[in-house]
Amino acid sequence: MLKTGKNLRRRLGQGALLGALMIAVVSAPVRVHGEGAMGDAPVRHVADLRLWVLSTERTSYVMGLNERDELQTLYWGERLGSDHDLSAAHSRGEHASFDSPETMTNLEYPGWGGRYYSEPALKVTLASGVRDLVLKYVSQEIRGDTLEIRLKDIQYDLFVKLTYKVFPKEDMIRKQAEIDNRTPQVVTVESAQSGAWYVPAGEGYRLTYLTGRWAGETQLTREPILPGKKVLESRRGNTSHQLNPWFAIDARGEADEEHGRVWFGALGWSGNWKLVVEDTPPAHQVRVTGGYNDFDFSWPLAPGESLSTPPYYGGFSRQGFGEASRLLHRFERDEILPDRAHPRVRPVLYNSWEATEFNVSEAGQKALAEKAAKIGVELFVMDDGWFGKRNDDHAGLGDWYVNPQKFPNGLKPLISYVNSLGMDFGLWFEPEMVNPDSDLYRQHPDWAMNFPGRPRSEARNQLVLNMARQDVKEYIFGVLDKMLSENNIKYIKWDMNRHFGEPGWQEAPLPEQKEIWVKYVRNVYEIIDRLRAKHPSLEIESCSGGGGRVDLGILERVNEVWTSDNTEAFDRLRIQEGFSFAHAPKIMSAWVTDVPNMNGRSTPLPYRFLVAMQGALGIGSNLNKWSAEDFALATRMVTTYKSIRETVQQGDLYRLFSPREGELTANQYVSADGKQAVLFAFLHSQQYLRPAPTVCLRGLDGKAAYRIKSLDGKLVEKQEVLSGSFLMHHGLNLNLRGDYDSTVVILEKAE
Ligand code: DGJ
């Protein structure tokens, strides 16, 4: 409850007192819709202590109102047994005149105001010039697994609605904020974060995150968290290859793949994002604040307007990084992906890019399609080169009509042929881009983002369309919708091959021009959402020159992602391992391609297949160059993949041996019903005739028996049936030799 004594009056000033009293009035009756304080409900309000307890199956998240009516984070971690152990929130006292209580207290959603010195969740400037924001509790509402808490500035009618959704099975919680201007003046938002995740105070934490670049995405990176800030971000307009909006934190030395506490989080946003990992004195309080990147950000809210932030997800595992990843994979499959209600296994696809590049034609694609169908491909995707004057990357982007020289009768004959071979047809687009050498650019040069009179930096000879503009958005939607309506296209590969440059938007009023970063992404999302609504069987692949747009925002809208333009199988092991820390194997598109590949490396075809079979299998080879033996092997591999893909895509992943650590990489997948397990193993380069280490499996039923199938005889154990306990404790020995050897072992639980 707000105090209205002399101190408060001094702090707020007389004029503000009315506002403060109003808060006192609205905050007085706390509505309780939850079950009793001891119930099992995902959201509970412990009214007498002014606490909220969010519970998943194995975790608890506790927040409370302190004596100043601020919302404070109290606990996040392993599930607590009883509410009786909890006590009411109290702000931390001032440590010294240099460490204010508001900075020392773990505020759930700190406004920048008073003496707040850590990363704020919200920073604003009012038209009057006031830049002080102090958010206090107003009201709450509980609806099943969702909690809404409203905060308000101590003086102005500037509200923030915090929404929490609990995902009990996956041990995850989603936070989101909505900033609502009910004042009579314009409020300019300068930083809008979705919230902060706090781990228990103390030293010695370690940060795990994903770094990368084009053709080298999702590299697992680890470092100690030390006092100060570590900023992970994108300023590039999309998610980026360079950093992925995901983090994991463990106490150094405590967690490994299978043991120890790991706190993790991810943002659902495909534009400029920011995660600030901060260790603040004096308690070494580590927090991760995340939301829109506030770099070049400014969002004026007129009276009555609101701004919502991206979803910010957090989860906790007490069984190490392996379990943290499995929780996230389950979460993506069950709660994020478009097929979450009715999961569908990913089809085996063929993609023409590495075989033909821009040199596509009806006859050439038909020849590839015929060969692809013979080895069991289910989806044939024609990549770049089919439209406009697209003979290389200098021209054509923006002209989304079929190139009449390459396809004199349109795409229909090719699509019908592909369909007659029993495959669906997919097509590549790069909707957000334009080549200066295109009809679209000649007609609408102003559609490319730029600052008037300034250079327009090209990358891959292309410019970025300003998708924040309504007319551009409608045009792109119309073009895609027309193609989908007129042709039996079941799949779009949606590419984006450069980042923003000169992000000007001169048509918008000056104060709103920086909204381009957010409105662009919202409009891309809107186009995809509308296309999917209008063409319900459409599936989409998110690609940005490889894995440049992979995050929980785009994943609500696409069925798979292109992991990397680097399809070299040995490099892929590390890219895929990093990917698997944050994202599900189901969405990880992985192709078998030709050798020598990047780095000039050549690996055997079985190795390339087994690497790609650990995700959504695709083939990108030039099938015109394959031998009869290659086709025979590929047919066997695709058949095998189809017999295990449900396990790979919908099951649990156990990373057994990391490609970062030794000569062997091994990954195991266990089906959701526990009836099948698959082990993939890869030897990089054998030295001194050293045998591969014994591989102990995980996640099996110790008491059950498993029928073992080795497809290539590389298993040392010759028994046909082995017990789960033997497999997990004694383990399997693999006769792998030389360079780039590999094997797969399939285990079926005996009834
Ligand atoms: C980049 C993608 O990552 C490739 O797979 C391919 O689609 C090319 N663009 C086509 O230009």
Short mmCIF file of N, CA and C in Angstrom, two decimals, residues 162-275:
data_model
loop_
_atom_site.label_atom_id
_atom_site.label_comp_id
_atom_site.label_asym_id
_atom_site.label_seq_id
_atom_site.Cartn_x
_atom_site.Cartn_y
_atom_site.Cartn_z
N LEU A 162 2.33 -6.26 -17.29
CA LEU A 162 3.26 -7.39 -17.42
C LEU A 162 2.44 -8.66 -17.52
N THR A 163 2.70 -9.45 -18.53
CA THR A 163 1.95 -10.70 -18.69
C THR A 163 2.92 -11.87 -18.56
N TYR A 164 2.54 -12.81 -17.71
CA TYR A 164 3.35 -14.02 -17.50
C TYR A 164 2.52 -15.22 -17.90
N LYS A 165 3.10 -16.07 -18.71
CA LYS A 165 2.40 -17.33 -19.02
C LYS A 165 3.31 -18.48 -18.59
N VAL A 166 2.70 -19.45 -17.94
CA VAL A 166 3.46 -20.57 -17.39
C VAL A 166 3.27 -21.80 -18.29
N PHE A 167 4.36 -22.48 -18.60
CA PHE A 167 4.30 -23.72 -19.40
C PHE A 167 4.77 -24.85 -18.50
N PRO A 168 3.85 -25.48 -17.77
CA PRO A 168 4.26 -26.40 -16.70
C PRO A 168 5.11 -27.56 -17.19
N LYS A 169 4.72 -28.19 -18.30
CA LYS A 169 5.44 -29.40 -18.75
C LYS A 169 6.88 -29.08 -19.15
N GLU A 170 7.06 -27.92 -19.74
CA GLU A 170 8.39 -27.58 -20.29
C GLU A 170 9.22 -26.75 -19.31
N ASP A 171 8.70 -26.53 -18.11
CA ASP A 171 9.43 -25.75 -17.09
C ASP A 171 9.84 -24.37 -17.60
N MET A 172 8.94 -23.77 -18.35
CA MET A 172 9.28 -22.46 -18.91
C MET A 172 8.20 -21.43 -18.59
N ILE A 173 8.63 -20.18 -18.62
CA ILE A 173 7.74 -19.05 -18.35
C ILE A 173 7.98 -18.00 -19.43
N ARG A 174 6.90 -17.38 -19.86
CA ARG A 174 7.04 -16.30 -20.84
C ARG A 174 6.69 -14.97 -20.18
N LYS A 175 7.53 -13.97 -20.43
CA LYS A 175 7.26 -12.61 -19.94
C LYS A 175 7.04 -11.70 -21.12
N GLN A 176 6.17 -10.76 -20.95
CA GLN A 176 5.95 -9.77 -22.00
C GLN A 176 5.43 -8.50 -21.33
N ALA A 177 5.74 -7.35 -21.91
CA ALA A 177 5.29 -6.09 -21.31
C ALA A 177 4.54 -5.26 -22.35
N GLU A 178 3.56 -4.51 -21.87
CA GLU A 178 2.88 -3.57 -22.75
C GLU A 178 2.85 -2.21 -22.07
N ILE A 179 3.37 -1.23 -22.76
CA ILE A 179 3.48 0.11 -22.19
C ILE A 179 2.32 0.92 -22.73
N ASP A 180 1.57 1.52 -21.83
CA ASP A 180 0.28 2.08 -22.20
C ASP A 180 0.24 3.55 -21.75
N ASN A 181 0.18 4.44 -22.71
CA ASN A 181 0.19 5.86 -22.37
C ASN A 181 -1.23 6.39 -22.19
N ARG A 182 -1.63 6.59 -20.96
CA ARG A 182 -2.96 7.19 -20.69
C ARG A 182 -2.81 8.63 -20.23
N THR A 183 -1.64 9.19 -20.41
CA THR A 183 -1.46 10.59 -20.05
C THR A 183 -1.97 11.45 -21.21
N PRO A 184 -2.17 12.73 -20.97
CA PRO A 184 -2.62 13.58 -22.09
C PRO A 184 -1.46 14.07 -22.94
N GLN A 185 -0.25 13.57 -22.70
CA GLN A 185 0.90 14.07 -23.47
C GLN A 185 1.63 12.92 -24.16
N VAL A 186 2.45 13.28 -25.14
CA VAL A 186 3.25 12.27 -25.84
C VAL A 186 4.34 11.78 -24.90
N VAL A 187 4.50 10.46 -24.86
CA VAL A 187 5.58 9.85 -24.07
C VAL A 187 6.50 9.15 -25.06
N THR A 188 7.74 9.54 -25.09
CA THR A 188 8.67 8.89 -26.03
C THR A 188 9.42 7.78 -25.30
N VAL A 189 9.23 6.58 -25.81
CA VAL A 189 9.88 5.42 -25.20
C VAL A 189 11.28 5.31 -25.80
N GLU A 190 12.28 5.27 -24.95
CA GLU A 190 13.67 5.19 -25.43
C GLU A 190 14.28 3.82 -25.20
N SER A 191 13.68 3.05 -24.33
CA SER A 191 14.10 1.65 -24.18
C SER A 191 12.90 0.87 -23.70
N ALA A 192 12.55 -0.19 -24.41
CA ALA A 192 11.40 -1.02 -24.03
C ALA A 192 11.87 -2.47 -23.98
N GLN A 193 12.11 -2.92 -22.76
CA GLN A 193 12.55 -4.31 -22.59
C GLN A 193 11.36 -5.18 -22.19
N SER A 194 11.53 -6.46 -22.39
CA SER A 194 10.45 -7.39 -22.04
C SER A 194 10.52 -7.78 -20.58
N GLY A 195 11.67 -7.62 -19.97
CA GLY A 195 11.82 -7.95 -18.56
C GLY A 195 13.24 -8.37 -18.27
N ALA A 196 13.41 -8.90 -17.07
CA ALA A 196 14.74 -9.35 -16.65
C ALA A 196 14.59 -10.69 -15.95
N TRP A 197 15.59 -11.54 -16.13
CA TRP A 197 15.66 -12.81 -15.39
C TRP A 197 16.82 -12.70 -14.41
N TYR A 198 16.56 -13.02 -13.14
CA TYR A 198 17.60 -12.96 -12.12
C TYR A 198 17.97 -14.37 -11.67
N VAL A 199 19.24 -14.63 -11.48
CA VAL A 199 19.65 -15.90 -10.85
C VAL A 199 20.05 -15.57 -9.41
N PRO A 200 20.13 -16.59 -8.54
CA PRO A 200 20.47 -16.28 -7.14
C PRO A 200 21.77 -15.48 -7.05
N ALA A 201 21.80 -14.51 -6.16
CA ALA A 201 22.98 -13.64 -6.06
C ALA A 201 24.22 -14.44 -5.70
N GLY A 202 25.32 -14.04 -6.22
CA GLY A 202 26.58 -14.71 -5.87
C GLY A 202 27.56 -14.67 -7.01
N GLU A 203 28.80 -15.01 -6.68
CA GLU A 203 29.87 -14.97 -7.68
C GLU A 203 30.00 -16.30 -8.41
N GLY A 204 30.74 -16.28 -9.46
CA GLY A 204 31.18 -17.54 -10.07
C GLY A 204 30.26 -18.10 -11.12
N TYR A 205 29.41 -17.27 -11.70
CA TYR A 205 28.54 -17.78 -12.76
C TYR A 205 29.27 -17.79 -14.10
N ARG A 206 28.73 -18.60 -14.99
CA ARG A 206 29.31 -18.72 -16.33
C ARG A 206 28.19 -18.49 -17.35
N LEU A 207 28.53 -17.79 -18.40
CA LEU A 207 27.56 -17.51 -19.47
C LEU A 207 27.86 -18.41 -20.66
N THR A 208 26.83 -19.03 -21.21
CA THR A 208 26.96 -19.78 -22.45
C THR A 208 26.08 -19.10 -23.48
N TYR A 209 26.61 -18.84 -24.65
CA TYR A 209 25.81 -18.18 -25.69
C TYR A 209 26.31 -18.60 -27.06
N LEU A 210 25.63 -18.16 -28.09
CA LEU A 210 25.93 -18.60 -29.45
C LEU A 210 26.44 -17.44 -30.28
N THR A 211 27.62 -17.61 -30.82
CA THR A 211 28.20 -16.58 -31.69
C THR A 211 28.33 -17.16 -33.09
N GLY A 212 28.77 -16.34 -34.04
CA GLY A 212 28.97 -16.91 -35.37
C GLY A 212 29.16 -15.86 -36.43
N ARG A 213 29.00 -16.29 -37.64
CA ARG A 213 29.10 -15.43 -38.82
C ARG A 213 28.51 -16.21 -39.97
N TRP A 214 28.48 -15.61 -41.16
CA TRP A 214 27.99 -16.36 -42.31
C TRP A 214 28.84 -17.63 -42.48
N ALA A 215 28.20 -18.74 -42.72
CA ALA A 215 28.86 -20.04 -42.92
C ALA A 215 29.58 -20.55 -41.68
N GLY A 216 29.29 -19.92 -40.54
CA GLY A 216 29.90 -20.41 -39.29
C GLY A 216 28.99 -20.06 -38.12
N GLU A 217 27.70 -20.37 -38.25
CA GLU A 217 26.73 -19.96 -37.24
C GLU A 217 26.81 -20.82 -35.98
N THR A 218 26.09 -20.39 -34.98
CA THR A 218 25.82 -21.12 -33.72
C THR A 218 27.05 -21.84 -33.13
N GLN A 219 28.09 -21.07 -32.92
CA GLN A 219 29.28 -21.60 -32.25
C GLN A 219 29.10 -21.41 -30.74
N LEU A 220 29.17 -22.50 -30.01
CA LEU A 220 28.98 -22.43 -28.57
C LEU A 220 30.15 -21.66 -27.94
N THR A 221 29.80 -20.66 -27.15
CA THR A 221 30.83 -19.78 -26.57
C THR A 221 30.57 -19.68 -25.06
N ARG A 222 31.65 -19.75 -24.29
CA ARG A 222 31.47 -19.74 -22.83
C ARG A 222 32.47 -18.79 -22.19
N GLU A 223 32.01 -18.09 -21.16
CA GLU A 223 32.94 -17.23 -20.43
C GLU A 223 32.37 -16.94 -19.05
N PRO A 224 33.27 -16.61 -18.11
CA PRO A 224 32.77 -16.28 -16.77
C PRO A 224 31.99 -14.97 -16.79
N ILE A 225 31.02 -14.87 -15.92
CA ILE A 225 30.29 -13.60 -15.77
C ILE A 225 31.00 -12.82 -14.67
N LEU A 226 31.52 -11.68 -15.04
CA LEU A 226 32.27 -10.85 -14.09
C LEU A 226 31.53 -9.54 -13.91
N PRO A 227 31.87 -8.76 -12.88
CA PRO A 227 31.16 -7.49 -12.69
C PRO A 227 31.19 -6.64 -13.95
N GLY A 228 30.10 -5.98 -14.20
CA GLY A 228 29.97 -5.18 -15.42
C GLY A 228 28.91 -5.79 -16.32
N LYS A 229 28.90 -5.34 -17.56
CA LYS A 229 27.85 -5.75 -18.49
C LYS A 229 28.43 -6.48 -19.67
N LYS A 230 27.72 -7.48 -20.09
CA LYS A 230 28.04 -8.13 -21.36
C LYS A 230 26.79 -7.97 -22.21
N VAL A 231 26.93 -7.34 -23.37
CA VAL A 231 25.76 -7.10 -24.21
C VAL A 231 25.79 -8.05 -25.40
N LEU A 232 24.74 -8.83 -25.53
CA LEU A 232 24.53 -9.64 -26.73
C LEU A 232 23.44 -8.92 -27.50
N GLU A 233 23.64 -8.71 -28.79
CA GLU A 233 22.64 -7.90 -29.49
C GLU A 233 22.73 -8.08 -30.99
N SER A 234 21.69 -7.60 -31.64
CA SER A 234 21.74 -7.39 -33.09
C SER A 234 21.36 -5.95 -33.37
N ARG A 235 22.16 -5.30 -34.21
CA ARG A 235 21.83 -3.95 -34.71
C ARG A 235 21.66 -4.02 -36.22
N ARG A 236 21.37 -5.22 -36.72
CA ARG A 236 21.44 -5.46 -38.15
C ARG A 236 20.08 -5.53 -38.82
N GLY A 237 19.01 -5.42 -38.04
CA GLY A 237 17.67 -5.46 -38.64
C GLY A 237 17.05 -6.83 -38.58
N ASN A 238 17.87 -7.88 -38.52
CA ASN A 238 17.30 -9.20 -38.28
C ASN A 238 18.06 -9.90 -37.16
N THR A 239 17.72 -11.15 -36.91
CA THR A 239 18.24 -11.83 -35.73
C THR A 239 19.77 -11.87 -35.74
N SER A 240 20.33 -12.21 -36.88
CA SER A 240 21.77 -12.21 -37.16
C SER A 240 22.43 -13.57 -37.00
N HIS A 241 23.48 -13.75 -37.84
CA HIS A 241 24.34 -14.93 -37.70
C HIS A 241 25.28 -14.75 -36.51
N GLN A 242 25.56 -13.48 -36.21
CA GLN A 242 26.66 -13.17 -35.30
C GLN A 242 26.35 -13.55 -33.85
N LEU A 243 25.13 -13.33 -33.43
CA LEU A 243 24.70 -13.69 -32.08
C LEU A 243 23.26 -14.15 -32.16
N ASN A 244 22.90 -15.11 -31.35
CA ASN A 244 21.51 -15.58 -31.33
C ASN A 244 20.88 -15.16 -30.00
N PRO A 245 19.61 -14.74 -30.01
CA PRO A 245 19.02 -14.23 -28.76
C PRO A 245 18.68 -15.34 -27.77
N TRP A 246 19.68 -16.03 -27.33
CA TRP A 246 19.54 -17.15 -26.37
C TRP A 246 20.71 -17.09 -25.40
N PHE A 247 20.48 -17.47 -24.16
CA PHE A 247 21.59 -17.54 -23.20
C PHE A 247 21.34 -18.70 -22.24
N ALA A 248 22.40 -19.15 -21.62
CA ALA A 248 22.29 -20.10 -20.51
C ALA A 248 23.31 -19.69 -19.47
N ILE A 249 22.95 -19.86 -18.21
CA ILE A 249 23.84 -19.49 -17.11
C ILE A 249 23.94 -20.66 -16.14
N ASP A 250 25.15 -21.01 -15.76
CA ASP A 250 25.32 -22.00 -14.71
C ASP A 250 26.40 -21.52 -13.76
N ALA A 251 26.40 -22.12 -12.59
CA ALA A 251 27.47 -21.81 -11.65
C ALA A 251 28.70 -22.55 -12.15
N ARG A 252 29.76 -21.81 -12.35
CA ARG A 252 30.95 -22.39 -12.97
C ARG A 252 31.39 -23.67 -12.24
N GLY A 253 31.64 -24.68 -13.01
CA GLY A 253 32.09 -25.93 -12.41
C GLY A 253 30.96 -26.79 -11.92
N GLU A 254 29.72 -26.25 -11.93
CA GLU A 254 28.62 -27.05 -11.38
C GLU A 254 27.93 -27.86 -12.45
N ALA A 255 27.65 -27.24 -13.59
CA ALA A 255 26.80 -27.93 -14.58
C ALA A 255 27.63 -28.51 -15.71
N ASP A 256 27.18 -29.66 -16.21
CA ASP A 256 27.72 -30.22 -17.45
C ASP A 256 26.51 -30.67 -18.27
N GLU A 257 26.70 -31.59 -19.17
CA GLU A 257 25.57 -31.99 -20.01
C GLU A 257 24.42 -32.58 -19.20
N GLU A 258 24.76 -33.35 -18.16
CA GLU A 258 23.71 -34.12 -17.48
C GLU A 258 23.43 -33.66 -16.05
N HIS A 259 24.28 -32.81 -15.49
CA HIS A 259 24.11 -32.45 -14.08
C HIS A 259 24.20 -30.94 -13.89
N GLY A 260 23.58 -30.52 -12.78
CA GLY A 260 23.77 -29.14 -12.36
C GLY A 260 22.67 -28.21 -12.83
N ARG A 261 22.63 -27.07 -12.12
CA ARG A 261 21.56 -26.09 -12.40
C ARG A 261 21.94 -25.22 -13.60
N VAL A 262 20.97 -25.08 -14.49
CA VAL A 262 21.17 -24.20 -15.65
C VAL A 262 19.92 -23.34 -15.81
N TRP A 263 20.12 -22.03 -15.82
CA TRP A 263 19.03 -21.09 -16.12
C TRP A 263 19.22 -20.64 -17.56
N PHE A 264 18.14 -20.61 -18.30
CA PHE A 264 18.31 -20.24 -19.71
C PHE A 264 17.14 -19.36 -20.15
N GLY A 265 17.35 -18.65 -21.25
CA GLY A 265 16.30 -17.76 -21.73
C GLY A 265 16.48 -17.46 -23.21
N ALA A 266 15.42 -16.96 -23.82
CA ALA A 266 15.46 -16.65 -25.25
C ALA A 266 14.40 -15.60 -25.56
N LEU A 267 14.73 -14.77 -26.52
CA LEU A 267 13.79 -13.74 -26.96
C LEU A 267 13.10 -14.18 -28.24
N GLY A 268 11.84 -13.84 -28.37
CA GLY A 268 11.11 -14.14 -29.60
C GLY A 268 11.04 -12.88 -30.46
N TRP A 269 12.15 -12.53 -31.08
CA TRP A 269 12.14 -11.31 -31.90
C TRP A 269 13.17 -11.44 -33.02
N SER A 270 12.73 -11.09 -34.25
CA SER A 270 13.59 -11.28 -35.42
C SER A 270 14.18 -9.97 -35.93
N GLY A 271 14.13 -8.94 -35.10
CA GLY A 271 14.74 -7.66 -35.48
C GLY A 271 15.86 -7.32 -34.53
N ASN A 272 16.12 -6.02 -34.37
CA ASN A 272 17.16 -5.61 -33.43
C ASN A 272 16.77 -6.01 -32.01
N TRP A 273 17.57 -6.81 -31.39
CA TRP A 273 17.29 -7.29 -30.04
C TRP A 273 18.51 -7.04 -29.17
N LYS A 274 18.27 -7.18 -27.85
CA LYS A 274 19.39 -6.96 -26.93
C LYS A 274 19.20 -7.81 -25.68
N LEU A 275 20.26 -8.48 -25.28
CA LEU A 275 20.28 -9.16 -23.98
C LEU A 275 21.46 -8.57 -23.21
#
